[in-house]
Amino acid sequence: MKGIILAGGTGTRLHPVTLAVSKQLLPVHGKPMIYYPMSVLMLAGIREILIICAPEYHDQFRRLLGDGSRLGLELSYAVQVTPKGLPEAFTIGAEHIGSDSVALVLGDNIFHGSSFSSVLEENSADVDGCVLFGYPVSDPERYGVGETDEQGRLISLEEKPVRPRSNRAITGLYFYDNDVVDIAKNLCPSARGELEITDLNRNYLDRGKARLVDLGRGFAWLDTGTHQSLTQAGQYVQVIEERQGVSIACLEEVALRKGFIDADTCYRLGEELAKSEYGRYVMRVAQEFRDVPALPYV
């Protein structure tokens, strides 16, 4: 499976901050926002990742992440000149996807929960159709909403419904088989002139090839698109990290525990950032792994 991070757009809801920097490069408690969606793809075992961004930020993303080889990844970049909807990621990334299945994650979404890596790996294996991830919210009318039957099968999708049939919002993480490239190419724009991800997903639903994985209670899904939600995300990450002594979305640690890099490489990466708490954390994780190899993420 290939991975795509959609980090385009202008971040107008975060102006004036995003007049000078990409939203996905803003800090969320000490780490660039894009670290969080990237860690999701890595937890799913995905190592070939395309980052789609606005042209003016291409060099900034490349300066931050490079070609990914330091983390055992293969990163490539593409630009989205004018955002035309989420499905455009599959036409821009068609060459990257090739004949494989693909995972799309939005660059401003944060996911955190127990056994997340296992959930991701289980649902990314042999994708036949599309796999959506649902999350219970108190205001489903603000989101795309999925309805399931008593057996948990997806039976309807609605975009920002006035009277939602369920409280399961469709999150910014999607798994698709290779058909998604052709489906995206043939989508018709909505009345707003954009390609709608709900229309793409409904194509799979109509063919009986859409599944909804319920992330459920005890899990966190955060959208960082507004000043308030960005602050809340930072506070959430801060509380978890300070209480548990872990670092959420530490790319070096994820790469180490997934077997993408070894402990010596991880330690060297930490040394390069040793003046920061982040760097010292990476060094500590690598040293502990050397002493007692820890279990992989589950």
Coordinates of C-alpha atoms in Angstrom, one line a residue, residues 50-186:
L50 CA 3.6 11.2 -1.3
I51 CA 3.2 14.7 0.3
I52 CA 0.9 17.0 -1.7
C53 CA 1.3 20.7 -0.8
A54 CA 0.8 24.2 -2.2
P55 CA 3.7 25.3 -4.5
E56 CA 4.9 28.0 -2.2
Y57 CA 5.6 25.5 0.6
H58 CA 7.2 22.7 -1.4
D59 CA 10.7 23.7 -0.4
Q60 CA 9.8 24.0 3.3
F61 CA 8.3 20.5 3.5
R62 CA 11.3 19.1 1.6
R63 CA 13.7 20.9 4.0
L64 CA 11.9 19.4 7.0
L65 CA 11.5 15.8 5.8
G66 CA 14.0 15.3 3.0
D67 CA 13.6 12.1 1.0
G68 CA 12.7 10.1 4.1
S69 CA 15.7 7.7 3.9
R70 CA 16.8 8.8 7.4
L71 CA 13.6 7.2 8.7
G72 CA 13.7 4.2 6.3
L73 CA 11.0 5.8 4.1
E74 CA 10.7 6.9 0.5
L75 CA 9.2 10.4 0.4
S76 CA 8.2 12.2 -2.7
Y77 CA 6.4 15.5 -3.3
A78 CA 3.8 17.0 -5.6
V79 CA 2.1 20.4 -5.7
Q80 CA -1.6 21.2 -5.7
V81 CA -1.9 24.6 -7.4
T82 CA -5.5 25.2 -6.7
P83 CA -7.4 22.9 -4.2
K84 CA -10.3 21.2 -6.0
G85 CA -11.4 18.8 -3.3
L86 CA -9.9 15.8 -1.6
P87 CA -10.3 13.3 -4.5
E88 CA -7.9 15.4 -6.5
A89 CA -5.1 13.7 -4.4
F90 CA -5.6 10.5 -6.4
T91 CA -5.3 12.2 -9.8
I92 CA -2.2 14.2 -8.7
G93 CA -0.8 11.0 -7.1
A94 CA -1.8 8.5 -9.8
E95 CA 1.8 7.8 -10.8
H96 CA 2.8 7.4 -7.2
I97 CA 0.0 4.9 -6.6
G98 CA 0.7 2.9 -9.6
S99 CA -1.0 -0.5 -9.4
D100 CA -1.2 -0.5 -5.6
S101 CA -3.8 0.3 -3.0
V102 CA -3.5 3.6 -1.2
A103 CA -4.1 5.3 2.1
L104 CA -5.0 9.0 2.2
V105 CA -4.7 11.0 5.4
L106 CA -5.4 14.7 5.8
G107 CA -2.4 16.7 6.9
D108 CA -4.3 18.5 9.7
N109 CA -5.8 15.4 11.4
I110 CA -4.4 13.8 14.6
F111 CA -5.3 10.3 15.6
H112 CA -4.3 8.6 18.9
G113 CA -5.5 5.5 20.7
S114 CA -4.6 2.1 22.0
S115 CA -3.8 -0.7 19.5
F116 CA -4.0 1.8 16.6
S117 CA -1.2 0.2 14.7
S118 CA -2.9 -3.2 14.8
V119 CA -6.2 -1.7 13.6
L120 CA -4.4 0.1 10.7
E121 CA -2.3 -3.0 9.7
E122 CA -5.4 -5.3 9.8
N123 CA -7.5 -3.0 7.7
S124 CA -4.8 -2.0 5.2
A125 CA -4.1 -5.6 4.2
D126 CA -5.7 -6.7 0.9
V127 CA -8.1 -3.8 0.6
D128 CA -11.1 -4.6 -1.7
G129 CA -13.1 -1.4 -2.0
C130 CA -12.7 1.3 0.5
V131 CA -12.2 1.4 4.3
L132 CA -13.5 4.4 6.2
F133 CA -12.9 5.2 9.8
G134 CA -15.8 6.5 11.9
Y135 CA -15.7 8.5 15.1
P136 CA -18.6 9.4 17.4
V137 CA -19.2 13.2 17.6
S138 CA -21.7 15.4 19.3
D139 CA -22.3 17.6 16.2
P140 CA -22.5 15.2 13.2
E141 CA -24.2 17.8 11.1
R142 CA -20.8 19.4 10.6
Y143 CA -19.3 16.3 9.0
G144 CA -19.7 13.5 6.4
V145 CA -21.7 10.9 8.3
G146 CA -21.8 7.1 8.0
E147 CA -24.7 4.9 9.0
T148 CA -24.3 1.2 9.6
D149 CA -26.8 -1.6 10.1
E150 CA -27.0 -3.9 13.1
Q151 CA -24.2 -6.0 11.7
G152 CA -21.9 -3.0 11.4
R153 CA -22.1 -2.8 7.6
L154 CA -22.1 0.6 6.0
I155 CA -25.5 1.4 4.5
S156 CA -25.5 5.2 3.9
L157 CA -23.2 8.2 3.6
E158 CA -24.3 11.8 3.9
E159 CA -22.4 15.1 3.7
K160 CA -23.2 17.5 6.5
P161 CA -26.8 16.3 6.9
V162 CA -29.4 18.5 8.5
R163 CA -30.9 15.4 10.3
P164 CA -28.0 13.0 10.7
R165 CA -28.9 9.3 10.7
S166 CA -26.0 8.5 13.1
N167 CA -23.3 10.3 15.1
R168 CA -20.4 8.6 13.3
A169 CA -18.3 11.2 11.5
I170 CA -16.1 10.1 8.7
T171 CA -12.5 11.0 9.7
G172 CA -9.7 12.2 7.5
L173 CA -8.2 8.8 7.0
Y174 CA -9.2 6.6 4.0
F175 CA -8.0 3.3 2.6
Y176 CA -8.8 2.4 -1.1
D177 CA -8.1 -0.2 -3.6
N178 CA -6.5 0.8 -7.0
D179 CA -9.9 1.6 -8.5
V180 CA -9.9 4.9 -6.7
V181 CA -7.7 6.5 -9.4
D182 CA -10.2 5.9 -12.2
I183 CA -13.2 6.8 -9.9
A184 CA -11.5 10.1 -9.0
K185 CA -10.8 10.9 -12.6
N186 CA -14.5 10.5 -13.5

